[in-house]
PDB file of C-alpha atoms and ligand atoms in Angstrom:
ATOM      1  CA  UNK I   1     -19.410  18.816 -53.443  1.00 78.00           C
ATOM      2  CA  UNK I   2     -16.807  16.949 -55.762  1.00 93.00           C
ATOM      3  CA  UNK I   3     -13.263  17.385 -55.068  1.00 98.00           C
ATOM      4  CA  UNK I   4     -11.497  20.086 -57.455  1.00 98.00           C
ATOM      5  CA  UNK I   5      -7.263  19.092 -57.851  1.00 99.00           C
ATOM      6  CA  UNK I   6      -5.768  22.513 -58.873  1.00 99.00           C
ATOM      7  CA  UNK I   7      -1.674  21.855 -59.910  1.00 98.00           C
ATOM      8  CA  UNK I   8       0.285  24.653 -59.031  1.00 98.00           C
ATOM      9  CA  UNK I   9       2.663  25.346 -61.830  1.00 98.00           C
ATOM     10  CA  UNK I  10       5.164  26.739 -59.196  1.00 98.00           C
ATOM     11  CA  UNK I  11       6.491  23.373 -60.055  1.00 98.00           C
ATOM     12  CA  UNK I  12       6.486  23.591 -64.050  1.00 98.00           C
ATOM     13  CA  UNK I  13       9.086  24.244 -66.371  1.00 98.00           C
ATOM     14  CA  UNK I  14       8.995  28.148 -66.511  1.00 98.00           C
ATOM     15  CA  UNK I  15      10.247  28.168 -70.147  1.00 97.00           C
ATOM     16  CA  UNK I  16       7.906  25.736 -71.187  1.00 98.00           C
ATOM     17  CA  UNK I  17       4.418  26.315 -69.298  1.00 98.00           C
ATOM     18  CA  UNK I  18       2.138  25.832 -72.242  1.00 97.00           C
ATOM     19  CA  UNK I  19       3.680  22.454 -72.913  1.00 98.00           C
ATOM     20  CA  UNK I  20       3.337  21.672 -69.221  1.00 98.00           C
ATOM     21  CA  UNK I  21      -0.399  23.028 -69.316  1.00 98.00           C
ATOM     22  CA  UNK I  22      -0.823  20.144 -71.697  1.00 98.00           C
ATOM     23  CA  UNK I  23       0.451  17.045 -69.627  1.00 98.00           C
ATOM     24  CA  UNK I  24      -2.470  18.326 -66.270  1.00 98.00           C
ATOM     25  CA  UNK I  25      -5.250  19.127 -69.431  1.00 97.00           C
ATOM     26  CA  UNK I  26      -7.520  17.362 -66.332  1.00 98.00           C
ATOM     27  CA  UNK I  27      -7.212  19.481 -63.582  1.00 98.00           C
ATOM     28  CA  UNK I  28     -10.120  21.525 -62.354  1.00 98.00           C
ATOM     29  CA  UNK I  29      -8.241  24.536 -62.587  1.00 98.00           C
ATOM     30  CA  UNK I  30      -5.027  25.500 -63.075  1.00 98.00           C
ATOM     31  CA  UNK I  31      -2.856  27.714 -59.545  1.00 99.00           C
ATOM     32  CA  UNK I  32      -0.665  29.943 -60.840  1.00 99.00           C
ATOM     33  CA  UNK I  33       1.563  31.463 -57.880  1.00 98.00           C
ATOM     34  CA  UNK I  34       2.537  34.990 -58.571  1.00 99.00           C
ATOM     35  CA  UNK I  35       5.134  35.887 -55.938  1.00 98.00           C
ATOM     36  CA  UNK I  36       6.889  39.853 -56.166  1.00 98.00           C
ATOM     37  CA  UNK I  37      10.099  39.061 -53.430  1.00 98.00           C
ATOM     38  CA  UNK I  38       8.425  41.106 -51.318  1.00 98.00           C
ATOM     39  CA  UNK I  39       5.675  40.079 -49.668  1.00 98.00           C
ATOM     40  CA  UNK I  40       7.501  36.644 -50.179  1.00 98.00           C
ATOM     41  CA  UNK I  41      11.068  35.930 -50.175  1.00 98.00           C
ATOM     42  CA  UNK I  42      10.725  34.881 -53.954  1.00 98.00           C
ATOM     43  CA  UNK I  43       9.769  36.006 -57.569  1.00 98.00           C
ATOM     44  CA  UNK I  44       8.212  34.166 -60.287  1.00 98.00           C
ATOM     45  CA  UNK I  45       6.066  36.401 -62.997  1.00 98.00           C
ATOM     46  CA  UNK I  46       3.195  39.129 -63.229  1.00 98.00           C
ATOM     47  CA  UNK I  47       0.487  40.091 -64.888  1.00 98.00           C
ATOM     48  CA  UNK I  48       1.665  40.074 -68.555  1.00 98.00           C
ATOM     49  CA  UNK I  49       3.171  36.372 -68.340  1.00 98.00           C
ATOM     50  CA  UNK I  50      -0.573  35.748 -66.472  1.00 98.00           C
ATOM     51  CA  UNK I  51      -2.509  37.730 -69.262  1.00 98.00           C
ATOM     52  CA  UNK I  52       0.011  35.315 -71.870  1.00 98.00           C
ATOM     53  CA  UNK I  53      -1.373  31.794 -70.090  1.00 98.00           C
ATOM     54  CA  UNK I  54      -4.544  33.286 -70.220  1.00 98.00           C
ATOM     55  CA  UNK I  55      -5.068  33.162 -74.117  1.00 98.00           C
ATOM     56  CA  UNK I  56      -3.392  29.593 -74.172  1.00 97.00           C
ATOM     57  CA  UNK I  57      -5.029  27.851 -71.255  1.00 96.00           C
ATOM     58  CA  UNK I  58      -6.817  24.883 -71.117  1.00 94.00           C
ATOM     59  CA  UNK I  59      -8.330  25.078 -68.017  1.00 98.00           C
ATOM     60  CA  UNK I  60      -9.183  28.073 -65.999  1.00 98.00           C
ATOM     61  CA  UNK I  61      -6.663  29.965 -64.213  1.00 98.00           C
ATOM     62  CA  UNK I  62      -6.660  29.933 -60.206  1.00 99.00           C
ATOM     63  CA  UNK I  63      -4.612  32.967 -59.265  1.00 99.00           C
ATOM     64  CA  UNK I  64      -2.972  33.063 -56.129  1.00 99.00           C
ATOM     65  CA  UNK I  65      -1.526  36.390 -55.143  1.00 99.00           C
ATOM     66  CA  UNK I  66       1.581  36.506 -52.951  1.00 99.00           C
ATOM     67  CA  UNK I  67       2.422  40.304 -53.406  1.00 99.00           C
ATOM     68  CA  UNK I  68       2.228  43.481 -51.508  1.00 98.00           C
ATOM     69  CA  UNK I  69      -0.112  46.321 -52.761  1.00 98.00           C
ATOM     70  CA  UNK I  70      -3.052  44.204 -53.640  1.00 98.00           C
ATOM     71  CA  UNK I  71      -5.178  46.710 -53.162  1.00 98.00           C
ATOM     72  CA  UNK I  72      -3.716  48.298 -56.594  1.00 98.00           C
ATOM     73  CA  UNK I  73      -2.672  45.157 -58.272  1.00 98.00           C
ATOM     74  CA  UNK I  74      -5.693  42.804 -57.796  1.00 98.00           C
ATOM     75  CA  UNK I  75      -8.125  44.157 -60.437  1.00 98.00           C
ATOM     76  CA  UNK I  76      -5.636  43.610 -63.164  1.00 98.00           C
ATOM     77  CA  UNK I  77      -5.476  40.080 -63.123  1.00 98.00           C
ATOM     78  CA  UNK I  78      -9.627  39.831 -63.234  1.00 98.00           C
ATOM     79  CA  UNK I  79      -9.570  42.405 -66.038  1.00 98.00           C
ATOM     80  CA  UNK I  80      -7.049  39.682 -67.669  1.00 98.00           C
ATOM     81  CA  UNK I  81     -10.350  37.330 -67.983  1.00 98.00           C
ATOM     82  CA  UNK I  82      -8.579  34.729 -65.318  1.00 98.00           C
ATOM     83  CA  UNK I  83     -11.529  32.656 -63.880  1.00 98.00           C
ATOM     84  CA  UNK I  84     -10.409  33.590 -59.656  1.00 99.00           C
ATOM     85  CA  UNK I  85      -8.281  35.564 -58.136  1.00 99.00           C
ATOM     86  CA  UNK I  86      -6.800  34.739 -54.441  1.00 99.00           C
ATOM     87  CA  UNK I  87      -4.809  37.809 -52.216  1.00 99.00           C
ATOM     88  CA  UNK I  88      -3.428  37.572 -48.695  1.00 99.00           C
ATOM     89  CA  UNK I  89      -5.602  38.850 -45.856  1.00 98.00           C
ATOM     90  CA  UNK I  90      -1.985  40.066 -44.732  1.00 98.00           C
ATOM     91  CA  UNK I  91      -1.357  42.630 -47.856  1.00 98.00           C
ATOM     92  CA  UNK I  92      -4.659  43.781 -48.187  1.00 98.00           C
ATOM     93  CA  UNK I  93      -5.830  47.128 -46.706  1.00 98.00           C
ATOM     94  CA  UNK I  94      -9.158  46.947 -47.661  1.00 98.00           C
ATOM     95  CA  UNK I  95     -10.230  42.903 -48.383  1.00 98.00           C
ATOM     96  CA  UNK I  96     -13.844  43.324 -48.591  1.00 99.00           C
ATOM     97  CA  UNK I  97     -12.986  46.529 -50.942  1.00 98.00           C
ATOM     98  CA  UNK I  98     -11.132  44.172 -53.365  1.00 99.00           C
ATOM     99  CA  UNK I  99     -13.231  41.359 -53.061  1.00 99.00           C
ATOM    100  CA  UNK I 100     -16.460  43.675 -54.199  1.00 99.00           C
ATOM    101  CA  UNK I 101     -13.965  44.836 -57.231  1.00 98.00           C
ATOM    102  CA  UNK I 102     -12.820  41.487 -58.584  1.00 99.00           C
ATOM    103  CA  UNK I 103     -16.379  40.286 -58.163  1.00 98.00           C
ATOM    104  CA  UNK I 104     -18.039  43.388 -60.264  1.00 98.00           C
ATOM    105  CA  UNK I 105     -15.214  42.573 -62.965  1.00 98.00           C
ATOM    106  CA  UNK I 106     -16.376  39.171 -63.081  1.00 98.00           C
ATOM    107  CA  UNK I 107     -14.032  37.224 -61.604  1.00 98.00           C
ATOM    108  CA  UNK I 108     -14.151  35.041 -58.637  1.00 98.00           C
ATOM    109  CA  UNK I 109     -12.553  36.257 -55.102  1.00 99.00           C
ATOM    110  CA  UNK I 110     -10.428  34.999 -52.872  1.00 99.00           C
ATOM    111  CA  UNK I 111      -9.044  35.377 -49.617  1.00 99.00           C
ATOM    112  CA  UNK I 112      -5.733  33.691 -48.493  1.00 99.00           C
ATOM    113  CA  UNK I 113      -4.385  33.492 -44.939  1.00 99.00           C
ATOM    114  CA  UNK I 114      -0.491  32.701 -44.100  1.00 99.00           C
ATOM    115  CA  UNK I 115       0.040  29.862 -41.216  1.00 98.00           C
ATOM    116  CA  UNK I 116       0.108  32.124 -38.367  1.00 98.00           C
ATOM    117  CA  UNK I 117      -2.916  34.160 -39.097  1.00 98.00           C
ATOM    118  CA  UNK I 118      -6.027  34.038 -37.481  1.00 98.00           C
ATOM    119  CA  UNK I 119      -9.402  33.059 -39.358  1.00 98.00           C
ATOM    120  CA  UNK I 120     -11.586  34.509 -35.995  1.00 98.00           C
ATOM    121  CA  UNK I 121     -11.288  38.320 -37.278  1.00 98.00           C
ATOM    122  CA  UNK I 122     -12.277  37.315 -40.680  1.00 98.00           C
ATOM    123  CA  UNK I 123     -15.425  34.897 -39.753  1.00 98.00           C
ATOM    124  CA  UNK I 124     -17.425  37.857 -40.624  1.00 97.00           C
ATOM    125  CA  UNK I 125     -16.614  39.371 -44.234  1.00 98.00           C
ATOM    126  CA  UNK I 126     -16.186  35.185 -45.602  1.00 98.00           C
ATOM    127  CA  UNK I 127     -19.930  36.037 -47.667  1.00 98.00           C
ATOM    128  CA  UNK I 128     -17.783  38.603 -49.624  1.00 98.00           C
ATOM    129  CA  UNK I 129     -15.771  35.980 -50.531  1.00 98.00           C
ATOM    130  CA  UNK I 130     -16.136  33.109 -53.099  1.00 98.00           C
ATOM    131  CA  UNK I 131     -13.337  30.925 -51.671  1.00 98.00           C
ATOM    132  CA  UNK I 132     -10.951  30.814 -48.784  1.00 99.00           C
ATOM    133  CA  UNK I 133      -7.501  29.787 -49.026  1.00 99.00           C
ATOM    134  CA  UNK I 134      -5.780  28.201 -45.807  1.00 99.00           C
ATOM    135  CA  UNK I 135      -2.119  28.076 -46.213  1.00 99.00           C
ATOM    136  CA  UNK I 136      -0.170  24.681 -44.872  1.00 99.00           C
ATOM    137  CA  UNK I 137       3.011  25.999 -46.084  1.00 99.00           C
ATOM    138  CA  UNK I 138       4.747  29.378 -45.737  1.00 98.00           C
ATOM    139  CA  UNK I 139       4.297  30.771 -48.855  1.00 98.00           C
ATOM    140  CA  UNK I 140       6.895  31.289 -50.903  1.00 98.00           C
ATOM    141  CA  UNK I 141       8.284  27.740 -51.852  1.00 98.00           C
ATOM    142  CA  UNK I 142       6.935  24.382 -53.177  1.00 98.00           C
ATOM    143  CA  UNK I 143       8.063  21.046 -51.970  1.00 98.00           C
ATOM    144  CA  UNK I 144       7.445  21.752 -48.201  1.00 98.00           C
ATOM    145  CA  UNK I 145       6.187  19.633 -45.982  1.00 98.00           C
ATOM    146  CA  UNK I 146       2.739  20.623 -44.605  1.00 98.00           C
ATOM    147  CA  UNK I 147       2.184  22.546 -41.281  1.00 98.00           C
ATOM    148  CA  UNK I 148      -0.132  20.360 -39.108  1.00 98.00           C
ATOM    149  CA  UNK I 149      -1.028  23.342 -36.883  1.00 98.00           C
ATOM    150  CA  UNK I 150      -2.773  25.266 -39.545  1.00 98.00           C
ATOM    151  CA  UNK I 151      -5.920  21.996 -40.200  1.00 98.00           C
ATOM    152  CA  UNK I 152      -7.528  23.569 -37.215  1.00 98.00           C
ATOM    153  CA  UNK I 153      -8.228  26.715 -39.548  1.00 98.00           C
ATOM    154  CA  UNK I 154      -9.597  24.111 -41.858  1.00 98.00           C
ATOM    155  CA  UNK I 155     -12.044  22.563 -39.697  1.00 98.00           C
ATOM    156  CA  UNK I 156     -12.971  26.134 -38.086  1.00 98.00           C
ATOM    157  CA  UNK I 157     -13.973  27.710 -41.561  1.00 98.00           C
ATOM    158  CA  UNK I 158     -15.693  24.323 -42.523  1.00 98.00           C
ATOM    159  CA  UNK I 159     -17.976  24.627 -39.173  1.00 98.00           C
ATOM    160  CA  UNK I 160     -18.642  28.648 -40.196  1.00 98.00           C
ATOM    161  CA  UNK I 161     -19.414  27.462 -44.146  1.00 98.00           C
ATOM    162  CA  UNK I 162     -21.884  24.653 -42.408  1.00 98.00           C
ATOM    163  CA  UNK I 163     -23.709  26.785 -39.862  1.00 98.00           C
ATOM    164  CA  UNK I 164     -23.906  29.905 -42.456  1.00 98.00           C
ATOM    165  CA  UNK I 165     -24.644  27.882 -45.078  1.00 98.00           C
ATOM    166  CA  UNK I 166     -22.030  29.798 -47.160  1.00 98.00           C
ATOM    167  CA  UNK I 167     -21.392  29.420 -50.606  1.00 98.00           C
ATOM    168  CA  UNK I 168     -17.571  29.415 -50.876  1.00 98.00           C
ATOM    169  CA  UNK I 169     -14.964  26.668 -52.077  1.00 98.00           C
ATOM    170  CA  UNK I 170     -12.527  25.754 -48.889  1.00 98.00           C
ATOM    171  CA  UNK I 171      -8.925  25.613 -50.377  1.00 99.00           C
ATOM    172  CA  UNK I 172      -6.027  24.542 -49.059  1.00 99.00           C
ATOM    173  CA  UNK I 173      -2.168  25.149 -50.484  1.00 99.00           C
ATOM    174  CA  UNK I 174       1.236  23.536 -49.357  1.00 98.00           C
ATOM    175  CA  UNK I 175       2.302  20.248 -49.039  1.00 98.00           C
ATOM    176  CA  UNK I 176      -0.653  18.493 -50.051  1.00 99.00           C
ATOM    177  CA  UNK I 177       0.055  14.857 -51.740  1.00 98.00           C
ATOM    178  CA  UNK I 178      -1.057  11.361 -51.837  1.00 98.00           C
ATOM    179  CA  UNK I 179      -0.327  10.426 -48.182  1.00 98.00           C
ATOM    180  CA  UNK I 180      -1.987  13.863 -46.447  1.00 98.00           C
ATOM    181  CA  UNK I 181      -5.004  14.505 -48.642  1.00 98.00           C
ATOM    182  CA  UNK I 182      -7.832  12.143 -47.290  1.00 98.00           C
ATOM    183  CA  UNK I 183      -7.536  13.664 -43.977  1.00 98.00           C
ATOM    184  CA  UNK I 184      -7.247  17.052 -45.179  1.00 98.00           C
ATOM    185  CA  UNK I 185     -10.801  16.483 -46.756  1.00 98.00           C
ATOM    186  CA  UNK I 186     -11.986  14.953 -44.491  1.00 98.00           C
ATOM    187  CA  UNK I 187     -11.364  18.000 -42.407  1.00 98.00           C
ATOM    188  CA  UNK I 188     -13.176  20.057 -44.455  1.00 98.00           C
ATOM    189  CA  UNK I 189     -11.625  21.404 -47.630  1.00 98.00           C
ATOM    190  CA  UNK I 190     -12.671  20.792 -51.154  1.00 98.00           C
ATOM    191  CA  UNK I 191     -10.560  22.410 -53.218  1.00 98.00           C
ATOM    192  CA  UNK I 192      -6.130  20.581 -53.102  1.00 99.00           C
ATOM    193  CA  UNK I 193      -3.736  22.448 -54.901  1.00 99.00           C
ATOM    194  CA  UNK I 194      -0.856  20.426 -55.211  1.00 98.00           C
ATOM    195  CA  UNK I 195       2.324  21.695 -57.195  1.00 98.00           C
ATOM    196  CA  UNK I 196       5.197  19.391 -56.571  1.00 98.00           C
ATOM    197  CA  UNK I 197       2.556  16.038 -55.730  1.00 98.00           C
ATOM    198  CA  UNK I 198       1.700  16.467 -59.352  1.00 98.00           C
ATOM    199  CA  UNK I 199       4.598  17.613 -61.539  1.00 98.00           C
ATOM    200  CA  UNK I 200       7.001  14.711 -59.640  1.00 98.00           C
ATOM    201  CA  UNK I 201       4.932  12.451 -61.062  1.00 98.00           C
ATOM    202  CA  UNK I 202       5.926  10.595 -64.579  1.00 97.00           C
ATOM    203  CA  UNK I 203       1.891  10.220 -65.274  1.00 98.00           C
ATOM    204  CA  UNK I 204       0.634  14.308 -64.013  1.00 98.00           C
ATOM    205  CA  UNK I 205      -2.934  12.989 -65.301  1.00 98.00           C
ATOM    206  CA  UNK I 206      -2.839  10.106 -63.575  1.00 98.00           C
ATOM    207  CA  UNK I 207      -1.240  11.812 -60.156  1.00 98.00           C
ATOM    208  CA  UNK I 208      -4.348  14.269 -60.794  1.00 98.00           C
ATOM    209  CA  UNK I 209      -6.812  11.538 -60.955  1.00 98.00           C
ATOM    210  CA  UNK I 210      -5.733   9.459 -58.131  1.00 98.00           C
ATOM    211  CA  UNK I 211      -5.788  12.773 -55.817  1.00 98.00           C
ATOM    212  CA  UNK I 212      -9.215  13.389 -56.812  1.00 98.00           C
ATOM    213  CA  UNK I 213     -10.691  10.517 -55.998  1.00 98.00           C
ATOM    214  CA  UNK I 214      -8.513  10.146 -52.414  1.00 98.00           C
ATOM    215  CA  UNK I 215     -10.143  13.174 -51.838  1.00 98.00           C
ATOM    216  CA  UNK I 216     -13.396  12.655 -52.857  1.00 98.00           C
ATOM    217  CA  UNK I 217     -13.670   9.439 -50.953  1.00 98.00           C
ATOM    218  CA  UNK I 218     -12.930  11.328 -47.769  1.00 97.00           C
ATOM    219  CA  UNK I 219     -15.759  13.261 -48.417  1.00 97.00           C
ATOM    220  CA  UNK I 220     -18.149  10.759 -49.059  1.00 95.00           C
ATOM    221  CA  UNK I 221     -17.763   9.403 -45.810  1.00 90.00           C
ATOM    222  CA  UNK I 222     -17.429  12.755 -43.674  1.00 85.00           C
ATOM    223  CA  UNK I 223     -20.369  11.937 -42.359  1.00 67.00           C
TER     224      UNK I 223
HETATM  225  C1  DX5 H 301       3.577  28.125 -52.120  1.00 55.57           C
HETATM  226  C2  DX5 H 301       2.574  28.179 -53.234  1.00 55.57           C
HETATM  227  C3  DX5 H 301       2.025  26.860 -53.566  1.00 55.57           C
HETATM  228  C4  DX5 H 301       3.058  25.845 -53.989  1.00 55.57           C
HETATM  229  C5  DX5 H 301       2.594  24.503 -53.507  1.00 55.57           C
HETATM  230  O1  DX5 H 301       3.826  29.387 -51.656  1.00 55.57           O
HETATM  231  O2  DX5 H 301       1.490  29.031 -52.913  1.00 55.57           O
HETATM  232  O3  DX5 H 301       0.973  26.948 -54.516  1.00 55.57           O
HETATM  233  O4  DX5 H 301       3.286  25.775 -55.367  1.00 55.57           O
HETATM  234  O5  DX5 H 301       3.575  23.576 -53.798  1.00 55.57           O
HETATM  235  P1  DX5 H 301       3.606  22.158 -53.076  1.00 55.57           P
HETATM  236  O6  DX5 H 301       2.333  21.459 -53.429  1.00 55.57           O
HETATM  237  O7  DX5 H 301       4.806  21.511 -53.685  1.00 55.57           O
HETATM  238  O8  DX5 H 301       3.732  22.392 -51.598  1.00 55.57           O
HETATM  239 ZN1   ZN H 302      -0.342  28.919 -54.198  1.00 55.57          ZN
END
């Protein structure tokens, strides 16, 4: 399975996304972080900025919940036509419940886990799921350096996807970048976001092409 680079805009110029959209046009999708200082110590933007980028994208939209109440709030953001949507294990009351919804609305489902949460007690409800999403970074912030304890999580779910023949994308957020990425594949995952990796760079294409192919090296010769 090819590499997919998805740049998280975390790191864009909030009054000037759609100009930003255009300097990544060749990323496989585009992570947009939405973050409601509370189940984060941070805020960026909701569901009408999300609906706005949306209508204007170039790529499709990777939507990666950090709010409470996803329960309620999830479904809005598939109803918006965005191609996945990602919520925490932690803020979910009912994650196969949500994952069933997003899925009947026709979007693609996610589950995310923070660094210090356990894949074991989820092993069982991944087939609800279309992709996984290991945090290597507290959520909340770009630009932090990645948390080596949570690549075990990596190479667990990769092992479950392999025996279980599962069809979901292994994703992994925080810290990824040039020096970090060919191991991180190699590990297992398939699907980088990278937010400040890419939008630090004076080329973003370019940053987004040389990721891809670290990573898709690595996984060429994971066997
Ligand atoms: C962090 C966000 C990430 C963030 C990654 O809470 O979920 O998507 O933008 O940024 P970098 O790649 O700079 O760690
Ligand atoms: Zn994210």
């Amino acid at each position: 399975m090819p590499a997919r680079i998805n740049p998280s805009i975390l790191s864009a110029d909030f009054v000037n996304f759609e100009r930003d959209f255009g300097s990544i046009a060749n990323a496989d999708l585009i992570h947009v972080d939405v973050m409601d200082n509370n189940f984060v110590p941070n805020l960026t933007f909701g569901l009408p900025m999300v609906s706005r980028m949306q209508e204007i994208t170039p790529r499709p939209l990777d939507v990666h919940l950090m709010i409470s109440g996803v329960d309620k709030w999830a479904r809005g953001y598939a109803e918006a036509g965005v191609f996945s949507v990602t919520f925490h294990a932690e803020a979910a009351e009912n994650p196969v419940g949500i994952a069933r919804e997003l899925r009947s609305i026709g979007a693609r489902a996610g589950l995310a886990l923070k660094p210090g949460t356990d894949l074991e007690q989820y092993l069982d409800i991944l087939h609800e799921f279309d992709q996984l999403l290991i945090m290597t970074v507290e959520p909340g912030f770009g630009g932090q350096a990645l948390i080596e304890h949570t690549l075990g999580k990596v190479s667990q779910a990769k092992r479950k996807i392999d025996q279980e023949k599962l069809d979901i994308w292994l994703q992994v957020d925080g810290g990824i970048d040039e020096t970090n990425i060919e191991r991180v594949a190699k590990l297992g995952a398939d699907t980088f976001v990278a937010g400040s990796a890419v939008f630090k760079a004076i080329d973003r294409a370019a940053q987004i092409e040389h990721l891809r192919n670290l990573a898709n090296a690595a996984i060429s010769h994971r066997h």
